[in-house]
Coordinates of C-alpha atoms in Angstrom, one line a residue:
X1 CA 15.6 -3.9 -30.9
X2 CA 17.1 -7.4 -30.6
X3 CA 18.8 -7.1 -34.0
X4 CA 20.3 -3.7 -33.0
X5 CA 21.6 -5.2 -29.8
X6 CA 23.1 -8.1 -31.5
X7 CA 24.7 -5.9 -34.1
X8 CA 26.6 -4.3 -31.3
X9 CA 27.9 -7.7 -30.3
X10 CA 29.0 -8.5 -33.8
X11 CA 30.6 -5.2 -34.4
X12 CA 32.7 -5.7 -31.3
X13 CA 34.1 -8.8 -32.9
X14 CA 35.0 -7.4 -36.3
X15 CA 38.7 -7.7 -36.5
X16 CA 39.5 -5.2 -39.3
X17 CA 38.1 -2.0 -38.0
X18 CA 39.7 1.3 -39.1
X19 CA 40.7 4.0 -36.5
X20 CA 38.0 6.5 -35.8
X21 CA 38.1 9.6 -38.0
X22 CA 39.5 12.9 -36.7
X23 CA 37.0 15.5 -35.6
X24 CA 37.7 17.4 -38.9
X25 CA 37.1 14.4 -41.1
X26 CA 33.7 14.1 -42.9
X27 CA 32.0 10.9 -43.8
X28 CA 32.1 11.7 -47.5
X29 CA 35.9 11.7 -47.3
X30 CA 36.1 8.2 -45.8
X31 CA 36.9 5.5 -48.4
X32 CA 35.8 2.0 -47.3
X33 CA 38.3 -0.6 -48.5
X34 CA 37.4 -3.9 -50.0
X35 CA 38.4 -5.7 -46.8
X36 CA 36.2 -3.4 -44.6
X37 CA 33.2 -3.9 -46.9
X38 CA 33.8 -7.7 -46.7
X39 CA 33.9 -7.6 -42.9
X40 CA 30.7 -5.5 -42.7
X41 CA 28.9 -7.9 -45.0
X42 CA 30.0 -10.7 -42.9
X43 CA 28.7 -9.0 -39.8
X44 CA 25.3 -8.4 -41.4
X45 CA 25.1 -12.0 -42.4
X46 CA 25.8 -13.0 -38.8
X47 CA 23.1 -10.7 -37.5
X48 CA 20.5 -12.2 -39.9
X49 CA 21.6 -15.8 -39.3
X50 CA 21.6 -15.5 -35.6
X51 CA 18.2 -13.6 -35.5
X52 CA 16.7 -16.3 -37.6
X53 CA 18.0 -19.1 -35.5
X54 CA 17.2 -17.6 -32.1
X55 CA 14.0 -15.6 -32.6
X56 CA 12.3 -17.5 -35.5
X57 CA 14.1 -20.8 -36.0
X58 CA 13.6 -24.1 -34.1
X59 CA 14.9 -23.9 -30.5
X60 CA 16.6 -27.2 -30.9
X61 CA 18.9 -25.8 -33.5
X62 CA 22.5 -25.2 -32.3
X63 CA 24.8 -22.3 -32.6
X64 CA 27.7 -24.3 -33.9
X65 CA 27.9 -22.2 -37.1
X66 CA 27.6 -18.8 -35.4
X67 CA 30.7 -17.0 -34.0
X68 CA 29.2 -15.9 -30.7
X69 CA 30.7 -16.3 -27.2
X70 CA 29.0 -18.8 -24.9
X71 CA 27.8 -16.3 -22.4
X72 CA 26.3 -14.2 -25.1
X73 CA 24.5 -17.2 -26.5
X74 CA 23.0 -17.8 -23.0
X75 CA 21.3 -14.4 -23.0
X76 CA 19.6 -15.0 -26.4
X77 CA 18.8 -18.6 -25.5
X78 CA 17.0 -17.4 -22.3
X79 CA 15.2 -14.8 -24.3
X80 CA 14.0 -17.4 -26.8
X81 CA 13.0 -19.7 -24.0
X82 CA 11.0 -16.9 -22.3
X83 CA 8.9 -16.6 -25.4
X84 CA 8.2 -20.3 -25.7
X85 CA 4.8 -21.7 -26.2
X86 CA 5.3 -23.9 -23.2
X87 CA 4.4 -22.2 -20.0
X88 CA 6.7 -24.3 -17.8
X89 CA 9.7 -23.3 -20.1
X90 CA 8.8 -19.7 -19.8
X91 CA 8.6 -19.8 -16.1
X92 CA 12.0 -21.6 -15.9
X93 CA 13.6 -19.0 -18.2
X94 CA 12.4 -16.1 -16.0
X95 CA 13.7 -17.9 -12.9
X96 CA 17.1 -18.5 -14.5
X97 CA 17.3 -14.9 -15.6
X98 CA 16.5 -13.7 -12.1
X99 CA 19.1 -15.9 -10.5
X100 CA 21.9 -14.7 -12.9
X101 CA 24.1 -12.1 -11.2
X102 CA 27.4 -12.3 -13.3
X103 CA 26.3 -10.6 -16.5
X104 CA 27.7 -7.4 -17.8
X105 CA 25.5 -4.3 -17.9
X106 CA 24.9 -4.5 -21.6
X107 CA 23.6 -8.0 -21.3
X108 CA 21.0 -7.0 -18.7
X109 CA 20.1 -4.2 -21.1
X110 CA 19.6 -6.7 -24.0
X111 CA 17.1 -8.5 -21.9
X112 CA 15.4 -5.3 -20.8
X113 CA 15.0 -4.1 -24.4
X114 CA 14.1 -7.5 -26.1
X115 CA 11.9 -9.2 -23.5
X116 CA 8.1 -9.3 -23.7
X117 CA 5.6 -7.9 -21.2
X118 CA 5.1 -11.3 -19.6
X119 CA 8.8 -11.8 -18.9
X120 CA 9.3 -8.3 -17.6
X121 CA 6.5 -8.6 -15.1
X122 CA 7.8 -12.1 -14.1
X123 CA 11.3 -10.6 -13.4
X124 CA 9.7 -7.8 -11.3
X125 CA 8.0 -10.4 -9.2
X126 CA 11.1 -12.5 -8.8
X127 CA 12.9 -11.9 -5.5
X128 CA 16.5 -12.2 -6.7
X129 CA 16.1 -10.1 -9.9
X130 CA 18.7 -7.5 -10.6
X131 CA 17.2 -4.0 -11.1
X132 CA 19.3 -3.6 -14.2
X133 CA 16.7 -5.7 -16.0
X134 CA 14.4 -2.7 -15.9
X135 CA 14.9 0.3 -18.2
X136 CA 14.3 3.7 -16.7
X137 CA 10.8 5.0 -17.5
X138 CA 10.5 6.9 -20.7
X139 CA 10.8 10.7 -20.5
X140 CA 7.6 12.4 -19.3
X141 CA 5.9 15.0 -21.4
X142 CA 6.8 18.5 -20.3
X143 CA 4.2 20.6 -18.4
X144 CA 2.6 23.5 -20.1
X145 CA 4.1 26.8 -19.1
X146 CA 0.8 28.2 -18.0
X147 CA -0.2 25.2 -15.8
X148 CA 1.1 23.3 -12.8
X149 CA 0.8 19.7 -11.8
X150 CA -2.0 20.6 -9.4
X151 CA -4.0 22.1 -12.2
X152 CA -3.3 19.0 -14.4
X153 CA -4.6 16.8 -11.7
X154 CA -7.8 18.9 -11.6
X155 CA -8.1 18.6 -15.3
X156 CA -7.7 14.8 -15.2
X157 CA -10.3 14.6 -12.5
X158 CA -12.7 16.9 -14.4
X159 CA -12.4 14.7 -17.5
X160 CA -13.8 11.6 -15.7
X161 CA -17.5 10.8 -15.8
X162 CA -19.5 11.7 -12.7
X163 CA -21.6 8.6 -13.0
X164 CA -21.6 5.4 -11.0
X165 CA -20.2 7.2 -8.0
X166 CA -21.8 7.4 -4.6
X167 CA -22.7 10.8 -3.2
X168 CA -19.7 10.9 -0.9
X169 CA -17.2 10.6 -3.8
X170 CA -19.1 13.1 -5.9
X171 CA -18.9 15.6 -3.1
X172 CA -15.2 15.3 -2.5
X173 CA -14.6 15.3 -6.3
X174 CA -16.4 18.6 -6.5
X175 CA -14.4 20.0 -3.6
X176 CA -11.1 19.1 -5.3
X177 CA -12.2 20.7 -8.5
X178 CA -13.7 23.9 -7.1
X179 CA -11.6 24.9 -4.1
X180 CA -8.1 26.2 -3.5
X181 CA -5.6 24.5 -1.3
X182 CA -6.2 27.0 1.5
X183 CA -10.0 26.6 1.5
X184 CA -9.8 22.9 1.3
X185 CA -7.7 22.8 4.4
X186 CA -10.3 24.8 6.2
X187 CA -13.3 22.8 4.9
X188 CA -12.0 19.3 5.2
X189 CA -12.4 19.2 9.0
X190 CA -13.5 16.3 11.1
X191 CA -12.5 12.7 10.4
X192 CA -12.6 11.7 6.8
X193 CA -10.7 9.0 5.0
X194 CA -11.1 6.2 2.6
X195 CA -8.0 4.3 3.7
X196 CA -9.0 3.4 7.3
X197 CA -6.4 5.6 9.1
X198 CA -8.6 7.4 11.6
X199 CA -6.4 6.8 14.6
X200 CA -4.0 9.8 14.1
X201 CA -7.0 12.1 14.2
X202 CA -8.4 10.4 17.3
X203 CA -5.2 11.0 19.0
X204 CA -5.3 14.7 18.5
X205 CA -8.9 15.9 18.3
X206 CA -8.0 19.6 18.6
X207 CA -6.2 19.6 15.3
X208 CA -7.8 19.6 11.8
X209 CA -5.7 17.5 9.4
X210 CA -3.9 19.4 6.7
X211 CA -5.2 18.9 3.2
X212 CA -4.0 19.8 -0.3
X213 CA -5.7 19.8 -3.7
X214 CA -3.3 17.0 -4.7
X215 CA -4.4 14.7 -1.8
X216 CA -8.1 15.4 -2.5
X217 CA -7.7 14.7 -6.1
X218 CA -5.8 11.4 -5.4
X219 CA -8.4 10.3 -2.9
X220 CA -11.1 10.9 -5.5
X221 CA -9.1 9.2 -8.2
X222 CA -8.7 6.1 -6.1
X223 CA -12.5 5.7 -6.0
X224 CA -12.8 6.5 -9.7
X225 CA -10.2 3.8 -10.5
X226 CA -12.4 1.2 -9.0
X227 CA -14.7 1.6 -12.0
X228 CA -13.3 0.0 -15.2
X229 CA -14.7 2.6 -17.6
X230 CA -13.1 5.4 -15.6
X231 CA -9.8 3.6 -15.7
X232 CA -10.0 3.8 -19.5
X233 CA -10.5 7.5 -19.2
X234 CA -7.6 8.0 -16.8
X235 CA -5.3 6.2 -19.3
X236 CA -6.7 8.0 -22.3
X237 CA -6.1 11.4 -20.7
X238 CA -2.5 10.8 -19.8
X239 CA -3.1 9.8 -16.2
X240 CA -0.4 7.2 -16.1
X241 CA 2.3 9.8 -17.0
X242 CA 0.8 12.4 -14.7
X243 CA 0.7 10.1 -11.7
X244 CA 4.3 9.0 -12.4
X245 CA 5.4 12.6 -12.4
X246 CA 3.6 13.1 -9.1
X247 CA 5.1 9.9 -7.7
X248 CA 8.6 11.1 -8.5
X249 CA 8.0 14.6 -7.1
X250 CA 6.8 13.2 -3.7
X251 CA 9.5 10.7 -2.8
X252 CA 9.4 12.2 0.7
X253 CA 5.6 11.7 1.1
X254 CA 4.7 8.0 1.5
X255 CA 1.0 8.8 1.8
X256 CA 0.8 10.4 -1.6
X257 CA 2.9 7.6 -3.1
X258 CA 0.6 5.0 -1.6
X259 CA -2.5 6.6 -3.0
X260 CA -0.9 6.7 -6.4
X261 CA 0.0 3.0 -6.1
X262 CA -3.6 2.2 -5.2
X263 CA -4.8 3.9 -8.4
X264 CA -2.3 2.0 -10.5
X265 CA -3.2 -1.3 -8.7
X266 CA -6.8 -0.7 -9.4
X267 CA -6.1 0.0 -13.1
X268 CA -4.1 -3.2 -13.3
X269 CA -7.3 -5.1 -12.6
X270 CA -8.2 -4.4 -16.2
X271 CA -6.1 -6.7 -18.4
X272 CA -6.6 -4.6 -21.5
X273 CA -4.6 -1.8 -19.8
X274 CA -1.6 -4.0 -18.9
X275 CA 0.4 -3.2 -22.1
X276 CA -0.1 0.6 -21.6
X277 CA 0.9 0.4 -17.9
X278 CA 4.1 -1.5 -18.8
X279 CA 5.1 0.7 -21.7
X280 CA 4.6 3.8 -19.6
X281 CA 7.5 2.6 -17.3
X282 CA 5.6 1.7 -14.2
X283 CA 7.1 -1.8 -13.9
X284 CA 10.6 -0.5 -13.2
X285 CA 9.1 1.8 -10.5
X286 CA 7.2 -1.1 -9.0
X287 CA 10.2 -3.5 -9.1
X288 CA 12.2 -1.0 -7.1
X289 CA 9.4 -0.4 -4.6
X290 CA 9.1 -4.2 -4.1
X291 CA 12.6 -4.2 -2.7
X292 CA 11.9 -1.3 -0.2
X293 CA 12.4 -2.1 3.5
X294 CA 9.2 -0.2 4.1
X295 CA 6.5 -2.9 4.4
X296 CA 3.6 -0.7 3.3
X297 CA 5.5 0.5 0.1
X298 CA 6.5 -3.0 -0.8
X299 CA 3.0 -4.4 -0.2
X300 CA 1.3 -1.8 -2.4
X301 CA 3.8 -2.6 -5.2
X302 CA 3.3 -6.3 -4.7
X303 CA -0.5 -5.9 -5.1
X304 CA -0.1 -4.0 -8.4
X305 CA 2.4 -6.5 -9.8
X306 CA 0.3 -9.5 -8.8
X307 CA -2.6 -7.9 -10.7
X308 CA -0.4 -7.5 -13.7
X309 CA 1.0 -11.1 -13.5
X310 CA -1.5 -13.2 -15.4
X311 CA 1.1 -15.9 -16.1
X312 CA 1.1 -17.3 -12.5
X313 CA -1.9 -15.5 -10.8
X314 CA -5.6 -16.3 -11.2
X315 CA -6.6 -14.1 -8.2
X316 CA -7.2 -10.4 -8.5
X317 CA -6.5 -8.1 -5.5
X318 CA -8.9 -5.2 -5.3
X319 CA -8.4 -2.0 -3.4
X320 CA -7.8 -2.7 0.3
X321 CA -6.7 -6.4 -0.1
X322 CA -3.0 -6.8 0.4
X323 CA -0.9 -10.0 0.3
X324 CA 1.7 -9.9 3.0
X325 CA 3.1 -13.3 2.1
X326 CA 4.2 -14.5 -0.5
X327 CA 4.8 -11.2 -2.3
X328 CA 7.1 -12.7 -4.9
X329 CA 6.7 -15.7 -7.2
X330 CA 7.6 -18.8 -5.2
X331 CA 8.0 -22.5 -5.6
X332 CA 6.7 -23.0 -2.1
X333 CA 3.3 -24.7 -2.2
X334 CA 0.6 -22.5 -0.5
X335 CA -1.7 -24.8 1.5
X336 CA -3.9 -22.4 3.5
X337 CA -4.9 -18.7 4.0
X338 CA -4.8 -16.6 7.1
X339 CA -6.8 -13.4 6.9
X340 CA -6.3 -10.3 9.1
X341 CA -9.3 -8.0 9.5
X342 CA -8.6 -4.8 11.6
X343 CA -11.2 -3.0 13.7
X344 CA -12.3 0.5 14.6
X345 CA -9.6 3.1 14.0
X346 CA -7.4 0.5 12.5
X347 CA -5.6 -0.2 9.2
X348 CA -4.2 -3.1 7.3
X349 CA -0.6 -2.6 8.5
X350 CA -0.4 -0.5 11.6
X351 CA -3.0 -2.6 13.5
X352 CA -0.7 -5.6 13.3
X353 CA 2.6 -3.9 14.3
X354 CA 4.7 -5.0 17.2
X355 CA 3.9 -3.1 20.4
X356 CA 5.7 0.2 20.4
X357 CA 8.9 0.3 22.3
X358 CA 10.1 3.8 23.0
X359 CA 13.8 2.9 23.2
X360 CA 13.8 1.1 19.9
X361 CA 11.7 3.9 18.2
X362 CA 14.1 6.6 19.3
X363 CA 16.9 4.6 17.7
X364 CA 15.1 4.9 14.3
X365 CA 15.6 1.3 13.4
X366 CA 14.7 -0.1 10.0
X367 CA 11.4 -1.9 9.5
X368 CA 13.0 -5.2 8.8
X369 CA 15.3 -5.0 11.9
X370 CA 15.2 -8.1 14.0
X371 CA 14.3 -6.1 17.1
X372 CA 11.1 -4.6 15.8
X373 CA 8.6 -5.1 13.1
X374 CA 5.8 -2.8 11.8
X375 CA 3.8 -5.9 10.6
X376 CA 4.3 -9.1 12.6
X377 CA 2.1 -11.3 10.3
X378 CA 4.5 -10.5 7.5
X379 CA 7.8 -10.7 9.5
X380 CA 7.1 -13.4 12.1
X381 CA 4.2 -15.5 10.9
X382 CA 5.5 -15.8 7.3
X383 CA 8.8 -17.2 8.6
X384 CA 7.2 -19.6 11.0
X385 CA 4.6 -20.8 8.5
X386 CA 5.9 -20.3 4.9
X387 CA 3.2 -22.5 3.4
X388 CA 0.5 -19.9 4.3
X389 CA -0.8 -17.1 2.1
X390 CA -1.2 -14.1 4.5
X391 CA -3.7 -11.4 3.6
X392 CA -4.5 -8.2 5.4
X393 CA -7.6 -6.2 4.6
X394 CA -8.2 -2.4 4.9
X395 CA -11.4 -0.5 5.1
X396 CA -12.3 3.0 6.4
X397 CA -13.7 3.5 9.9
X398 CA -14.2 6.4 12.2
X399 CA -15.1 7.2 15.8
X400 CA -17.1 10.3 15.1
X401 CA -19.0 12.0 12.3
X402 CA -18.1 15.3 14.0
X403 CA -17.8 18.1 11.4
X404 CA -17.8 15.5 8.6
X405 CA -18.7 17.1 5.3
X406 CA -19.8 14.0 3.4
X407 CA -23.6 14.0 2.9
X408 CA -23.6 10.2 2.8
X409 CA -24.2 8.2 5.9
X410 CA -21.4 6.0 7.1
X411 CA -21.4 2.4 5.9
X412 CA -23.0 -0.2 8.2
X413 CA -21.4 -3.5 9.2
X414 CA -23.8 -5.3 6.9
X415 CA -22.8 -3.1 3.9
X416 CA -19.1 -3.5 4.7
X417 CA -19.3 -7.3 5.1
X418 CA -20.9 -7.7 1.7
X419 CA -18.3 -5.5 0.1
X420 CA -15.3 -7.2 1.8
X421 CA -16.7 -10.7 1.1
X422 CA -16.9 -9.9 -2.6
X423 CA -13.3 -8.6 -2.7
X424 CA -12.0 -11.6 -0.7
X425 CA -13.7 -14.1 -3.0
X426 CA -12.1 -12.3 -6.0
X427 CA -8.7 -12.9 -4.3
X428 CA -9.4 -16.6 -4.2
X429 CA -10.4 -16.8 -0.5
X430 CA -12.3 -20.0 0.0
X431 CA -10.2 -22.0 -2.5
X432 CA -8.0 -23.2 0.5
X433 CA -8.4 -23.8 4.2
X434 CA -8.9 -20.4 6.0
X435 CA -8.3 -19.0 9.4
X436 CA -9.7 -15.5 10.2
X437 CA -7.8 -13.2 12.6
X438 CA -9.8 -10.1 13.7
X439 CA -9.5 -7.2 16.1
X440 CA -12.4 -5.3 17.6
X441 CA -15.1 -4.4 15.1
X442 CA -13.3 -6.6 12.5
X443 CA -14.5 -9.6 14.4
X444 CA -18.1 -8.5 13.9
X445 CA -17.4 -8.1 10.2
X446 CA -16.0 -11.7 10.1
X447 CA -19.1 -13.0 11.8
X448 CA -21.4 -11.1 9.4
X449 CA -19.4 -12.2 6.3
X450 CA -19.6 -15.9 7.3
X451 CA -23.3 -15.7 8.0
X452 CA -23.9 -14.0 4.6
X453 CA -21.6 -16.4 2.8
X454 CA -23.7 -19.3 4.2
X455 CA -26.8 -18.0 2.4
X456 CA -25.1 -17.7 -1.0
X457 CA -24.3 -20.9 -3.0
X458 CA -21.4 -19.3 -4.9
X459 CA -19.8 -18.6 -1.5
X460 CA -20.1 -22.1 -0.1
X461 CA -16.4 -22.8 -0.4
X462 CA -15.7 -19.9 2.0
X463 CA -17.7 -21.7 4.7
X464 CA -16.6 -25.2 3.9
X465 CA -12.9 -24.2 4.1
X466 CA -13.1 -22.0 7.2
X467 CA -11.2 -23.9 9.9
X468 CA -11.0 -21.4 12.7
X469 CA -11.3 -17.8 14.0
X470 CA -9.2 -15.7 16.4
X471 CA -11.0 -12.8 18.1
X472 CA -8.8 -10.0 19.6
X473 CA -11.1 -8.0 22.0
X474 CA -14.2 -8.3 19.8
X475 CA -17.3 -6.7 21.4
X476 CA -19.7 -9.6 20.8
X477 CA -22.2 -8.2 23.3
X478 CA -21.5 -4.5 22.7
X479 CA -19.1 -1.8 23.9
X480 CA -19.3 1.2 26.2
X481 CA -17.9 3.4 23.4
X482 CA -21.3 4.7 22.2
X483 CA -22.4 5.4 25.8
X484 CA -19.3 7.4 26.5
X485 CA -19.7 9.4 23.4
X486 CA -22.9 11.0 24.7
X487 CA -21.0 12.8 27.4
X488 CA -17.8 13.6 25.6
X489 CA -17.9 16.5 23.3
X490 CA -15.3 15.2 21.0
X491 CA -17.6 12.2 20.3
X492 CA -20.7 14.2 20.2
X493 CA -21.8 12.7 16.9
X494 CA -20.8 9.0 17.2
X495 CA -20.3 7.4 13.8
X496 CA -22.6 4.6 12.6
X497 CA -19.9 2.1 13.4
X498 CA -19.9 3.2 17.1
X499 CA -23.7 3.2 17.2
X500 CA -23.8 -0.4 16.0
X501 CA -21.5 -1.3 18.9
X502 CA -24.0 -0.1 21.5
X503 CA -24.9 -2.7 24.2
X504 CA -28.6 -2.3 23.5
X505 CA -28.2 -2.7 19.7
X506 CA -30.8 -5.2 18.4
X507 CA -28.7 -5.9 15.3
X508 CA -25.7 -6.8 17.5
X509 CA -27.7 -9.2 19.6
X510 CA -29.2 -10.9 16.5
X511 CA -25.7 -11.2 15.0
X512 CA -24.3 -12.8 18.2
X513 CA -27.2 -15.3 18.5
X514 CA -27.2 -16.3 14.9
X515 CA -23.4 -16.7 14.7
X516 CA -23.1 -18.7 17.9
X517 CA -25.5 -21.3 16.7
X518 CA -23.9 -21.3 13.2
X519 CA -20.3 -21.7 14.6
X520 CA -21.4 -24.6 16.9
X521 CA -23.1 -26.3 13.9
X522 CA -20.0 -25.9 11.7
X523 CA -17.6 -26.8 14.6
X524 CA -15.4 -23.8 14.0
X525 CA -12.3 -23.7 16.2
X526 CA -12.3 -20.4 18.2
X527 CA -9.8 -18.5 20.3
X528 CA -10.7 -15.3 22.1
X529 CA -8.4 -12.7 23.7
X530 CA -9.6 -9.7 25.7
X531 CA -7.9 -6.6 27.2
X532 CA -8.0 -5.9 30.9
X533 CA -6.6 -2.3 30.9
X534 CA -8.4 0.9 29.9
X535 CA -7.5 2.7 26.6
X536 CA -6.4 6.3 26.2
X537 CA -8.0 8.0 23.2
X538 CA -6.1 11.2 22.8
X539 CA -4.9 12.9 26.0
X540 CA -8.3 13.4 27.6
X541 CA -10.4 10.2 27.1
X542 CA -9.8 7.0 29.0
X543 CA -12.2 4.1 28.8
X544 CA -12.4 0.3 28.9
X545 CA -13.5 -0.3 25.3
X546 CA -14.4 -4.1 25.5
X547 CA -15.1 -5.5 28.9
X548 CA -14.3 -9.2 29.6
X549 CA -17.9 -10.3 29.5
X550 CA -18.5 -8.7 26.1
X551 CA -15.5 -10.5 24.5
X552 CA -16.9 -13.9 25.5
X553 CA -18.3 -15.4 22.3
X554 CA -19.7 -18.4 24.1
X555 CA -17.3 -21.0 22.5
X556 CA -13.6 -21.4 22.5
X557 CA -11.0 -20.3 25.1
X558 CA -11.3 -16.7 26.5
X559 CA -7.8 -15.4 27.5
X560 CA -7.5 -12.1 29.4
X561 CA -4.3 -10.1 28.7
X562 CA -3.0 -7.2 30.6
X563 CA -2.9 -4.7 27.8
X564 CA -5.3 -2.0 26.4
X565 CA -7.7 -2.3 23.4
X566 CA -5.1 -1.0 20.9
X567 CA -2.3 -3.3 22.1
X568 CA -4.3 -6.5 22.4
X569 CA -3.2 -7.5 18.9
X570 CA 0.3 -6.1 19.2
X571 CA 2.8 -8.6 20.8
X572 CA 5.7 -7.0 22.6
X573 CA 8.1 -9.5 21.0
X574 CA 8.2 -12.7 19.0
X575 CA 8.4 -14.9 22.1
X576 CA 5.6 -13.1 23.9
X577 CA 2.5 -15.1 25.0
X578 CA 0.2 -13.2 22.6
X579 CA 2.1 -14.2 19.5
X580 CA 3.1 -17.7 20.6
X581 CA -0.5 -18.6 21.6
X582 CA -1.7 -17.2 18.2
X583 CA 0.9 -19.2 16.4
X584 CA 0.0 -22.4 18.3
X585 CA -3.7 -22.0 17.4
X586 CA -2.9 -21.5 13.7
X587 CA -0.6 -24.5 13.6
X588 CA -2.9 -26.8 15.5
X589 CA -6.0 -25.8 13.6
X590 CA -4.3 -26.2 10.2
X591 CA -2.2 -29.3 11.2
X592 CA -3.8 -31.7 8.8
X593 CA -4.0 -29.2 5.9
X594 CA -0.3 -28.2 6.3
X595 CA 0.8 -31.9 6.3
X596 CA -1.0 -32.8 3.0

């Protein structure tokens, strides 16, 4: 492709070109003069000479004998540099490309057509890159006349092995394959999710969430894509193209697009699939999504591109682990990690949004508006502490197992902590100083993870590098939630998570006693916040989820705040006490690490 592109450049510079033939003139009637043949031969020699010098010859060789304009030389020189055997030179070439904004369209297209996989991914992960560096995805294969995209999704799902899956995923896979959209909507019922977004259902218990075959298939495919051999099957059966078609069809449905991004991000964990993912056109889609003002969309794209970028990244981000900062390649040294772990009914992004302001919400402001943020760790903390890597974790939780169809019991705190610890270690957590920030049940997970890590030699760096923990209304001594659920029909079947929060739970008491002794021994710095107002769950339930006495870990400051359980981790604004005290704790605890 590089020769063809340069041929265009050379042909533009041929001085003796004949006028274009009339529409009635045939090529056999055109007589090429001696002078024209001479010019064409000269152009071919230039193509061959330039190609040899740039793409194969020594880089130190000059272009003094080649009749090419300086700015055109720069394009080819950067291309040659981006394919250097020297990693530093390659990174510098990508940075120079991304910072170039004065080229013509055809010059961006030359880079897009001639660059290698490594360079393309680097450009996608460079903040200043022009989107003209990325070619549109190749045309998608046409659908069969007798099938629809829903049916093709079913076929893709049916082609995957039904091994290495837990009972819950097998169940929902079979539902997606056997039922119609209408019956799925009727059967889904209750609170069921893999992504940790139970709150909307909790706010409206009288409504059954709508469901489609597409969503069921995507949820099942997310779990299939966590298994490497199943990723190979998805790719072999045209899944990359099918998911791309679905992504383009549902531009107005962020939830579907996010699930598709989760699948591609999981597939990107397998390096042997990188070439296929790039050649299918996904990098151009991801590069555009990275520039989205919607934090969730940009963060899902950032995770996938980070997994594709093996030039600058050692870490791998598994499903549910999202880097909020830095999302692009950066020259800023990263000196510490801050991890955000949400709680019951929470999620990786919405738990950490700014406290809702009705006036601002009615104005439909953008997510990056200075007056409001949908994720204050990304918007505020990243600006105040740019030397931090900020990670948010997502896992599924629920209030109730009411009408849940899954035959598998909900996961316990012990099971979740082991799963999250494994994912975080794969993301490099423990390689730098760490501060943990947790809300509600997320704090119990943090305690369990640290206790489990202390028993495993391979996790010793996680313990040794933990500097401090922030607990937002964590029920160290239990919650009234399980007690309320006995008398409230909408929580008639409390989930396993709720049962584990009971005040008389032996496991909870053991966790508290063991961790308190452990934290004192390790001299962890601790900051506790606690709500003082009751929380409304839906329009009918009002309860004080975590009383003050339950939020007292036994060490560290305990600060009561006049908010409810959901808003204890949502500052009203950047200069609010909640955020400023959090920022102060992080800066003071990491002071020595940030100075080094």
